mmCIF file of C-alpha atoms in Angstrom:
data_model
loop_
_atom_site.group_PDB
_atom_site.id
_atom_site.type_symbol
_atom_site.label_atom_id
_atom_site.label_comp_id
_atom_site.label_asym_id
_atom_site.label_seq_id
_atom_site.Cartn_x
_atom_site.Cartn_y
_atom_site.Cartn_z
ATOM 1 C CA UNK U 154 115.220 81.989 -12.851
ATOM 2 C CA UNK U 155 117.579 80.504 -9.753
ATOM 3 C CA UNK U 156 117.440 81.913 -6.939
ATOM 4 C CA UNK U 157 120.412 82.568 -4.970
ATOM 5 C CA UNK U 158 121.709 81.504 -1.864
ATOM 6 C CA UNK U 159 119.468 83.003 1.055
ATOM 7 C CA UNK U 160 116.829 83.473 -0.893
ATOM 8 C CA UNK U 161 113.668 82.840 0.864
ATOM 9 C CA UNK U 162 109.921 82.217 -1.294
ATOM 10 C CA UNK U 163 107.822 81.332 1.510
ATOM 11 C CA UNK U 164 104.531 83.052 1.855
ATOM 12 C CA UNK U 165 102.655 83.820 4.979
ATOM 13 C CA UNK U 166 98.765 83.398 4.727
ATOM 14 C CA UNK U 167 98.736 86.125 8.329
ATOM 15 C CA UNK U 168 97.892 89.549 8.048
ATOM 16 C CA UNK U 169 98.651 92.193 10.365
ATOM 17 C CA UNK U 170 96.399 94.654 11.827
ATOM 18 C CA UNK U 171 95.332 97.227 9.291
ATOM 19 C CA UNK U 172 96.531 94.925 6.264
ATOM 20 C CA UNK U 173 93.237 93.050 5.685
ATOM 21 C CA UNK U 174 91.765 95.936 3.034
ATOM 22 C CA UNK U 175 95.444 95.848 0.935
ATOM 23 C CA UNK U 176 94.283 93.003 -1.020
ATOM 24 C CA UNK U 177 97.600 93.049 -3.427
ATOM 25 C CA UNK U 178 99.635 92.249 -0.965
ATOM 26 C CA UNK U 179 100.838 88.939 -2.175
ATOM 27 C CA UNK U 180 101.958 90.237 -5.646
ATOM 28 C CA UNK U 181 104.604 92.653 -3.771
ATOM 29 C CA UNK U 182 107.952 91.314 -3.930
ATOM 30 C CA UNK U 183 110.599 92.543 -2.096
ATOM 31 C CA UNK U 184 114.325 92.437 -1.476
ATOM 32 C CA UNK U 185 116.303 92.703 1.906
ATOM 33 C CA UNK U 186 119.623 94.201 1.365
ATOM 34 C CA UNK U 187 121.528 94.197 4.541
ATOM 35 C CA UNK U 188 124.979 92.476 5.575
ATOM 36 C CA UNK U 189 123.700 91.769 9.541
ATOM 37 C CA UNK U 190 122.099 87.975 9.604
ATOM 38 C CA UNK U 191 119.666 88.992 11.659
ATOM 39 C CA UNK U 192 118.519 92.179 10.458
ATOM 40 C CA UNK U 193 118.000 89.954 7.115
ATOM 41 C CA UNK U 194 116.251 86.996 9.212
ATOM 42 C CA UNK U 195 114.020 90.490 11.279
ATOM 43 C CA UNK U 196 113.266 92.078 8.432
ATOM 44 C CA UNK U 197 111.752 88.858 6.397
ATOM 45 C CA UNK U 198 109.794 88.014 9.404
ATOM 46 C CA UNK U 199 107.959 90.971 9.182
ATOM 47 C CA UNK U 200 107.435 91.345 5.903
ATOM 48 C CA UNK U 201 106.076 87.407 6.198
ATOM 49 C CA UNK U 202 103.382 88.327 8.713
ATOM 50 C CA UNK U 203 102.209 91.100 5.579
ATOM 51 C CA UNK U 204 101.890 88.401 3.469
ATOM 52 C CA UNK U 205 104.973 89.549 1.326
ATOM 53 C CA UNK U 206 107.752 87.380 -0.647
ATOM 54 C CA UNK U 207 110.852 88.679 0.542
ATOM 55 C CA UNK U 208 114.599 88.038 -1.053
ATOM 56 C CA UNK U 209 117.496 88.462 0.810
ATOM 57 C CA UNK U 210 121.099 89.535 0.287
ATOM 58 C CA UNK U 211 123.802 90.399 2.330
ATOM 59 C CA UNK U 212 125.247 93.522 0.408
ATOM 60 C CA UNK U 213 124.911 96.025 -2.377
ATOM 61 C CA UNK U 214 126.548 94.389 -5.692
ATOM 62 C CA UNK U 215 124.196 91.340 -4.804
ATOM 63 C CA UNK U 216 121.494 93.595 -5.271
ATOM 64 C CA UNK U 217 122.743 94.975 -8.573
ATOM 65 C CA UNK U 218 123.479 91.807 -9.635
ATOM 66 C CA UNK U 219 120.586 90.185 -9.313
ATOM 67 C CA UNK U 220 118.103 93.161 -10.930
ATOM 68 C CA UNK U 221 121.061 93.295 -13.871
ATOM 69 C CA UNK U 222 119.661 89.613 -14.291
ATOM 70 C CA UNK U 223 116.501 90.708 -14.774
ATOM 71 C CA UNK U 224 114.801 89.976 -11.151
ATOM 72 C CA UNK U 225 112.101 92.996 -10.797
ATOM 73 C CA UNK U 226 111.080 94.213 -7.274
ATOM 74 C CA UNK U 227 108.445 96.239 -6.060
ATOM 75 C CA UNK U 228 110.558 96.803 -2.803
ATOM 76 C CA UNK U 229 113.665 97.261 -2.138
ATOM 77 C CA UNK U 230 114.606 97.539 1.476
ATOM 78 C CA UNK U 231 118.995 98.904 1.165
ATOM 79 C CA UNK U 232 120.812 99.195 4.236
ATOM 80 C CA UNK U 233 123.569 102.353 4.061
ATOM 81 C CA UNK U 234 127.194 100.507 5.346
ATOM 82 C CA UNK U 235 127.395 97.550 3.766
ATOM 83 C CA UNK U 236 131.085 96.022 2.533
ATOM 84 C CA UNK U 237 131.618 95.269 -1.048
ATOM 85 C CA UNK U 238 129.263 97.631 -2.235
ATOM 86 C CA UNK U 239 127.375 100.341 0.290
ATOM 87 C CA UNK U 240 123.513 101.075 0.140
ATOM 88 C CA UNK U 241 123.938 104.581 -1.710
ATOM 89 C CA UNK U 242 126.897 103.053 -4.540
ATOM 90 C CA UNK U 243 123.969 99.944 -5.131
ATOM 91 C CA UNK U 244 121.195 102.527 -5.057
ATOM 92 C CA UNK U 245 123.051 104.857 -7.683
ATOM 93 C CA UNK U 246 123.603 101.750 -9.821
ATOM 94 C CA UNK U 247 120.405 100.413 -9.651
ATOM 95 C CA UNK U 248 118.939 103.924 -10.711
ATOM 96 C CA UNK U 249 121.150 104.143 -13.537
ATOM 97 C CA UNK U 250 120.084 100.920 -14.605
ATOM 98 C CA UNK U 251 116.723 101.987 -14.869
ATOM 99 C CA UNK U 252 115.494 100.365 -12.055
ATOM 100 C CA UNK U 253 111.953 102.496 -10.856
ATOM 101 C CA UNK U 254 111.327 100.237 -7.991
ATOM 102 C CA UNK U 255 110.283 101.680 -4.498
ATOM 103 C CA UNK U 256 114.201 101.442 -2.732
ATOM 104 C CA UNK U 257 114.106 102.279 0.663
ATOM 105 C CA UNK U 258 116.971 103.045 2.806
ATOM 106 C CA UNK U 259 116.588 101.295 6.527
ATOM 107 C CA UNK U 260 120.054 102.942 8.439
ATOM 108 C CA UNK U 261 120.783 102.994 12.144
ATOM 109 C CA UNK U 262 121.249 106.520 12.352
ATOM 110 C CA UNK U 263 124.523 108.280 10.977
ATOM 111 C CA UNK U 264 124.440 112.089 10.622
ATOM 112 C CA UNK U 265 121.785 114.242 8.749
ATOM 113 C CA UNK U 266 124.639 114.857 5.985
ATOM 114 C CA UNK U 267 124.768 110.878 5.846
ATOM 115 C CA UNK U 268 121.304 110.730 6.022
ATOM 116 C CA UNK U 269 120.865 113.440 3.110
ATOM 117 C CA UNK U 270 124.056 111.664 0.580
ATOM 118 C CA UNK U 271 121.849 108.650 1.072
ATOM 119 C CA UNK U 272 118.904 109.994 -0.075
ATOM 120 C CA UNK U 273 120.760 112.035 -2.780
ATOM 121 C CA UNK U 274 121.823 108.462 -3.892
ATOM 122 C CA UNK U 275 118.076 107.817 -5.558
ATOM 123 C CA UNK U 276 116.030 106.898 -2.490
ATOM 124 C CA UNK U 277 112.348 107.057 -2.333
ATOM 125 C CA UNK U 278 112.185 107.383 1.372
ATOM 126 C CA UNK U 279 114.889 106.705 4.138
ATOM 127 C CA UNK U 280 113.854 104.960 7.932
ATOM 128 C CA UNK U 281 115.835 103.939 10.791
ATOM 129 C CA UNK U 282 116.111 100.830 11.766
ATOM 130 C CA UNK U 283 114.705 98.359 12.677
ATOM 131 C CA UNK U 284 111.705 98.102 9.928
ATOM 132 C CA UNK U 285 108.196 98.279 12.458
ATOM 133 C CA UNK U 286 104.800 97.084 11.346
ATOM 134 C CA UNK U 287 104.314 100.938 10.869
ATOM 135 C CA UNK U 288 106.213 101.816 8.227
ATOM 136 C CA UNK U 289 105.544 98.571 6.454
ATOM 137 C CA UNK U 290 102.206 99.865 6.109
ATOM 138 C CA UNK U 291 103.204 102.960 5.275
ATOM 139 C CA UNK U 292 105.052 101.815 1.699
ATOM 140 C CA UNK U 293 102.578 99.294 1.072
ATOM 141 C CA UNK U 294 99.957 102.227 0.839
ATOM 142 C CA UNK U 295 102.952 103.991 -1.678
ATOM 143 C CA UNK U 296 102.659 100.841 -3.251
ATOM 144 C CA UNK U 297 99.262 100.132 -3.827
ATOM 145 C CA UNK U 298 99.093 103.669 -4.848
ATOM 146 C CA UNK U 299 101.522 103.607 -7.798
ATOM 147 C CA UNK U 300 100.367 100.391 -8.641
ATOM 148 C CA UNK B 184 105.961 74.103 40.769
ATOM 149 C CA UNK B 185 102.695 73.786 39.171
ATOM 150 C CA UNK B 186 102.191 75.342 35.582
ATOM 151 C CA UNK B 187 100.708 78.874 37.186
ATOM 152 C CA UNK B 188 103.517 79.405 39.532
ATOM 153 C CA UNK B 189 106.245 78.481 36.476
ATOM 154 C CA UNK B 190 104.055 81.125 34.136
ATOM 155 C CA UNK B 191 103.855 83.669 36.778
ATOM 156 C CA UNK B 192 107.695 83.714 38.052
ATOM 157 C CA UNK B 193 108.197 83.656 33.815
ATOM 158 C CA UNK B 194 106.216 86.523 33.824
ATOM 159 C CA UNK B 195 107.766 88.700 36.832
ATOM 160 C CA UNK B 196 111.436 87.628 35.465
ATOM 161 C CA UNK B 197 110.356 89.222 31.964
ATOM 162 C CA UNK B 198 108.371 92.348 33.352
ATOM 163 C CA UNK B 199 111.356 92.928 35.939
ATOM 164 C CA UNK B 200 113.857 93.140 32.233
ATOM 165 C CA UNK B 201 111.980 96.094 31.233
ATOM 166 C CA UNK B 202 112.020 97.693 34.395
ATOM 167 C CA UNK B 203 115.355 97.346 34.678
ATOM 168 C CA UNK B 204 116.561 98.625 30.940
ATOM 169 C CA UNK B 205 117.592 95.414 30.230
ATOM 170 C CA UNK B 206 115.016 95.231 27.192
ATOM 171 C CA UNK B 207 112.905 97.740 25.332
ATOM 172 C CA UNK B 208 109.496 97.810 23.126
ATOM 173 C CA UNK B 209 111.778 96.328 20.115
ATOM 174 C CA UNK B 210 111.709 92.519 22.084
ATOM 175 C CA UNK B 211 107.851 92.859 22.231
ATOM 176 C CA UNK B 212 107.867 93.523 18.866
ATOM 177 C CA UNK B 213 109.923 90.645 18.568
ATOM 178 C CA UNK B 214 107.941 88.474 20.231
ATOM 179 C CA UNK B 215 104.618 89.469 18.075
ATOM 180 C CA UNK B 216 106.483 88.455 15.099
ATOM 181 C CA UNK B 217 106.511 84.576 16.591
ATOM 182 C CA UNK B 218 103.286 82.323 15.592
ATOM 183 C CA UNK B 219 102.521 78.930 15.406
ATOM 184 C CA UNK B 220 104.365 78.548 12.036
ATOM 185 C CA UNK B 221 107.660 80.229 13.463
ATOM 186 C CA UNK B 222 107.613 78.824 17.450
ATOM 187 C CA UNK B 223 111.411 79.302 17.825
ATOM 188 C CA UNK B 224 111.779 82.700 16.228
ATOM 189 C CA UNK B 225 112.761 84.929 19.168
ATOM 190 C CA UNK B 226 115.228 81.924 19.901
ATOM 191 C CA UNK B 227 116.749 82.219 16.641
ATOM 192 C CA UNK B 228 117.179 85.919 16.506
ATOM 193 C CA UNK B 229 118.441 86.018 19.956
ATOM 194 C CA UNK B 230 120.571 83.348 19.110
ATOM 195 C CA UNK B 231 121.830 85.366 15.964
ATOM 196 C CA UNK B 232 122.134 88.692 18.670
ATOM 197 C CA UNK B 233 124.959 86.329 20.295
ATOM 198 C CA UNK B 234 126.936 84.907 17.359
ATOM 199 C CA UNK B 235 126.766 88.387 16.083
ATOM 200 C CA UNK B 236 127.917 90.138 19.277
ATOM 201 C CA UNK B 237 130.353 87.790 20.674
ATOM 202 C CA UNK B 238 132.486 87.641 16.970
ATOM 203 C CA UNK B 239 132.038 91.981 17.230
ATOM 204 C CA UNK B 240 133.631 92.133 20.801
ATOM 205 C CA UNK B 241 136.455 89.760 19.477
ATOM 206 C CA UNK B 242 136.942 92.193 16.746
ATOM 207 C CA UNK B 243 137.040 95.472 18.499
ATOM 208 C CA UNK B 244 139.249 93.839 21.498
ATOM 209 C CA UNK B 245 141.939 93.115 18.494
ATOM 210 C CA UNK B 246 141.377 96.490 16.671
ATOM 211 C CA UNK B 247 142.023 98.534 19.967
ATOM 212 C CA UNK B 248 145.165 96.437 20.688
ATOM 213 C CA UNK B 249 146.602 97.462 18.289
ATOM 214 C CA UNK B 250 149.651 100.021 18.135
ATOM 215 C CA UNK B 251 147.999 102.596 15.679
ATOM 216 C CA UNK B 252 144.097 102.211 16.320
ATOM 217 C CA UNK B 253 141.854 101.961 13.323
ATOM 218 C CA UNK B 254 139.024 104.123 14.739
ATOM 219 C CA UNK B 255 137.009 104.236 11.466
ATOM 220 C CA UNK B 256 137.257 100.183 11.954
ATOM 221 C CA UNK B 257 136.303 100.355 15.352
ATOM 222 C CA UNK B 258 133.643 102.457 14.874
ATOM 223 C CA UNK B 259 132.619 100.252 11.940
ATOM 224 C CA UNK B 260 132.373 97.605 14.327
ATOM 225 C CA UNK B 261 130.471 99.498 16.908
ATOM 226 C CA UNK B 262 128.125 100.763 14.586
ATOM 227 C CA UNK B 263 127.164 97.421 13.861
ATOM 228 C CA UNK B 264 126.916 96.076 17.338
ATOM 229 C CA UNK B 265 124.359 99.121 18.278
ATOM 230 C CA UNK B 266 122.130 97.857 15.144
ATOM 231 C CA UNK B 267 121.859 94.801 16.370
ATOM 232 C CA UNK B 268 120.892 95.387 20.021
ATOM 233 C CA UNK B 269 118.715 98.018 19.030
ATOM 234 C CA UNK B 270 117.195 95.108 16.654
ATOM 235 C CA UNK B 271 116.383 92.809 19.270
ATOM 236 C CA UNK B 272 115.361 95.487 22.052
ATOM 237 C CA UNK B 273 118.515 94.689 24.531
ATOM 238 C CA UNK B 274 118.758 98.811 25.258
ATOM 239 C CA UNK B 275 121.693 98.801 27.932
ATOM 240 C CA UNK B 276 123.820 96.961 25.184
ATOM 241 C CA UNK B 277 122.348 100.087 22.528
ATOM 242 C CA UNK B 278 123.571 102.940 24.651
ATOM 243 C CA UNK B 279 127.043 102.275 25.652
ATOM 244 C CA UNK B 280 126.924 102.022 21.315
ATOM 245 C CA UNK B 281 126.220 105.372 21.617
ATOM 246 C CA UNK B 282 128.811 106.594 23.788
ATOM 247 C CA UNK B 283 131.211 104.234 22.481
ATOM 248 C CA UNK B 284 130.291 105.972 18.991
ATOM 249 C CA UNK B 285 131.250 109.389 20.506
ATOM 250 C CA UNK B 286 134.758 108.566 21.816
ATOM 251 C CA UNK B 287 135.386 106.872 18.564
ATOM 252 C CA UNK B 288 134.631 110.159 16.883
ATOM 253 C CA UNK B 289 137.104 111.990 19.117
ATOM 254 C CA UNK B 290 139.503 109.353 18.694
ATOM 255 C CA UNK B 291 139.816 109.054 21.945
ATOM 256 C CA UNK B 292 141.472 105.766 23.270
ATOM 257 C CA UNK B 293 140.787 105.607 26.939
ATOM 258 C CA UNK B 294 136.976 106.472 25.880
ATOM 259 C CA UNK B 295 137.020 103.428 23.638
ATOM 260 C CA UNK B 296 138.746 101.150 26.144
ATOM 261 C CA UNK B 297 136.202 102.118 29.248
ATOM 262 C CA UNK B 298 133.509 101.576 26.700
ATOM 263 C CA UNK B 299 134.456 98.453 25.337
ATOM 264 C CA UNK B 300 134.821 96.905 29.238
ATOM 265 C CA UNK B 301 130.959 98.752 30.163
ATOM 266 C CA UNK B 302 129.677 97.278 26.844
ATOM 267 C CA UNK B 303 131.028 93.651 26.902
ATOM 268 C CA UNK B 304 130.188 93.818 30.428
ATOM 269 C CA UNK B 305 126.428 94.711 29.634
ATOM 270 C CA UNK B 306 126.229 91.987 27.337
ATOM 271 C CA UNK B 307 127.143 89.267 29.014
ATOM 272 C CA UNK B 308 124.364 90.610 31.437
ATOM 273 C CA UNK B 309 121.796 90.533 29.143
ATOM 274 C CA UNK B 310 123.000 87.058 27.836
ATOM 275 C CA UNK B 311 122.034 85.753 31.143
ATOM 276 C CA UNK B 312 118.778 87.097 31.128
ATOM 277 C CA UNK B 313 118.067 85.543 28.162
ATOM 278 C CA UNK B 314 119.172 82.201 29.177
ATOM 279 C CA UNK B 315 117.604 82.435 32.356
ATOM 280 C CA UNK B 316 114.296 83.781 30.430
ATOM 281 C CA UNK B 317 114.520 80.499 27.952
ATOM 282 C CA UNK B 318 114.730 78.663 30.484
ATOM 283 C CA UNK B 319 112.042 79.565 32.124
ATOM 284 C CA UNK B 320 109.918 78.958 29.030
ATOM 285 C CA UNK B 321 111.137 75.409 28.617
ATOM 286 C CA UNK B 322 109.948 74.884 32.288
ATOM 287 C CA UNK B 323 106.650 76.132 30.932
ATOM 288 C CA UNK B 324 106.149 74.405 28.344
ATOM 289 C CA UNK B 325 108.130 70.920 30.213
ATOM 290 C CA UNK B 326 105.419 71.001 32.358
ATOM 291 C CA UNK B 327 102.377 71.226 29.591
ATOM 292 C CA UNK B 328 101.705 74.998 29.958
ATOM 293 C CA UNK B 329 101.630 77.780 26.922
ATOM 294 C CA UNK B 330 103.877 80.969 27.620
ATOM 295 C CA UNK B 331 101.733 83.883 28.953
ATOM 296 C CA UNK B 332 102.200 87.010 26.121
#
């Protein structure tokens, strides 16, 4: 399968604090959606230093694009305003597609109604940015748990 | 300046940022994410923080020339701006956002225009601490020391 442009397949042999008794860690993938550089370049960092794959893309229909191809994620990580295609239209897609993946929305604020649509949309679980060792812990104990 | 002196006036300079507002808990957390297999990450993601803000500032200067003001645009604009600095712990930069936010909400013009002088104002602030802090390290590390944590 070809991975597309900002894609990154490095993996990290560091584990974080608390990490060292998730021993599935490196079969987690997960994909960044978010149109800020450096949110994208942030958010793979940390998910390095867990020992996770991360892909990146810069908006929504990138997202749905790439699981319509038949990429599977464990993790999906969906920022809300996004252009081309916003975290809860992607979300709504990828739920219609069938996609059962964790999908996580990571917003900088926006109202409790914007907050709630979001979640409406098909989310698992919604956090404000920025992602923090915290809550990475926190969904890779969801996903060792559905796993 | 021997290697302690550079690491201790690098250490003062960074402390006295906090103090001051100019960063928050978000750059530590930052700076935990750099190892040995990333050294330049807090470089690059700083680096990103000024690309990022410096084309946003450009944008919102031309979107509240304009004769009808696009405040959904603007506010587009600031939203992403207050991500960003919020991202990389540069607080003073994150609340004029805020504010900035709330007059864009009221559609109010002179809001937006006092905000956009406080918040390119507070940037270009923090951009020199951050130069000034880099350099600081490069002293460091010039002169064969490791940066204190």
């Amino acid at each position: 399968m070809v991975l597309g442009k900002g894609a990154s397949s490095s993996l990290s042999m560091k584990m974080a604090d608390g990490a060292e008794d998730m021993v599935n860690n490196n079969n987690f993938t997960v994909l960044v959606v978010d149109d800020d550089p450096l949110i994208r370049k942030l958010h793979d960092m940390h998910l390095k230093n867990f020992g996770l794959r991360a892909q990146v893309v810069e908006n929504g229909k990138k997202a749905v694009d790439l699981c319509h191809v038949g990429a599977n994620f464990n993790l999906i990580l969906m920022d809300r305003e996004m252009p081309v295609m916003n975290g809860a239209e992607a979300t709504k897609e990828l739920r219609a597609m069938g996609v059962n993946s964790l999908i996580v929305g990571v917003t900088s604020c926006g109202s409790p109604n914007e907050k709630q649509a979001f979640m409406e949309a098909g989310l698992d679980y919604c956090f404000e940015k920025p992602l923090t060792p915290d809550k990475i812990t926190f969904l890779l104990q969801e996903l060792n748990k559905n796993n | 300046m021997d290697v302690l002196q550079l690491q201790k006036q690098f250490v003062d300079y960074r402390a006295s940022l906090y103090h001051e507002g100019f960063l928050d808990e978000q750059f530590t957390q930052l700076q935990e994410l750099q190892d040995e297999n990333n050294p330049d990450f807090v470089v690059e993601v700083v680096s990103l923080f000024f690309e990022d803000s410096e084309r946003l500032l450009n944008e919102l200067t031309k979107a509240l020339e304009q004769q009808s003001i696009d405040f959904k645009r603007v506010d587009a604009h600031v939203h992403q701006l207050k991500g960003s600095s919020s991202s990389i712990g540069a607080q003073r930069v994150q609340k004029v956002c805020i504010a900035f936010r709330n007059y864009c909400e009221e559609q109010n013009i002179e809001g937006c225009l006092k905000c956009l002088q406080q918040v390119k104002h507070e940037y270009s602030l923090v951009k020199t601490k951050f130069e000034t802090m880099f350099q600081l390290e490069q002293q460091i590390l010039t002169a064969g020391g490791s940066i204190p944590v």
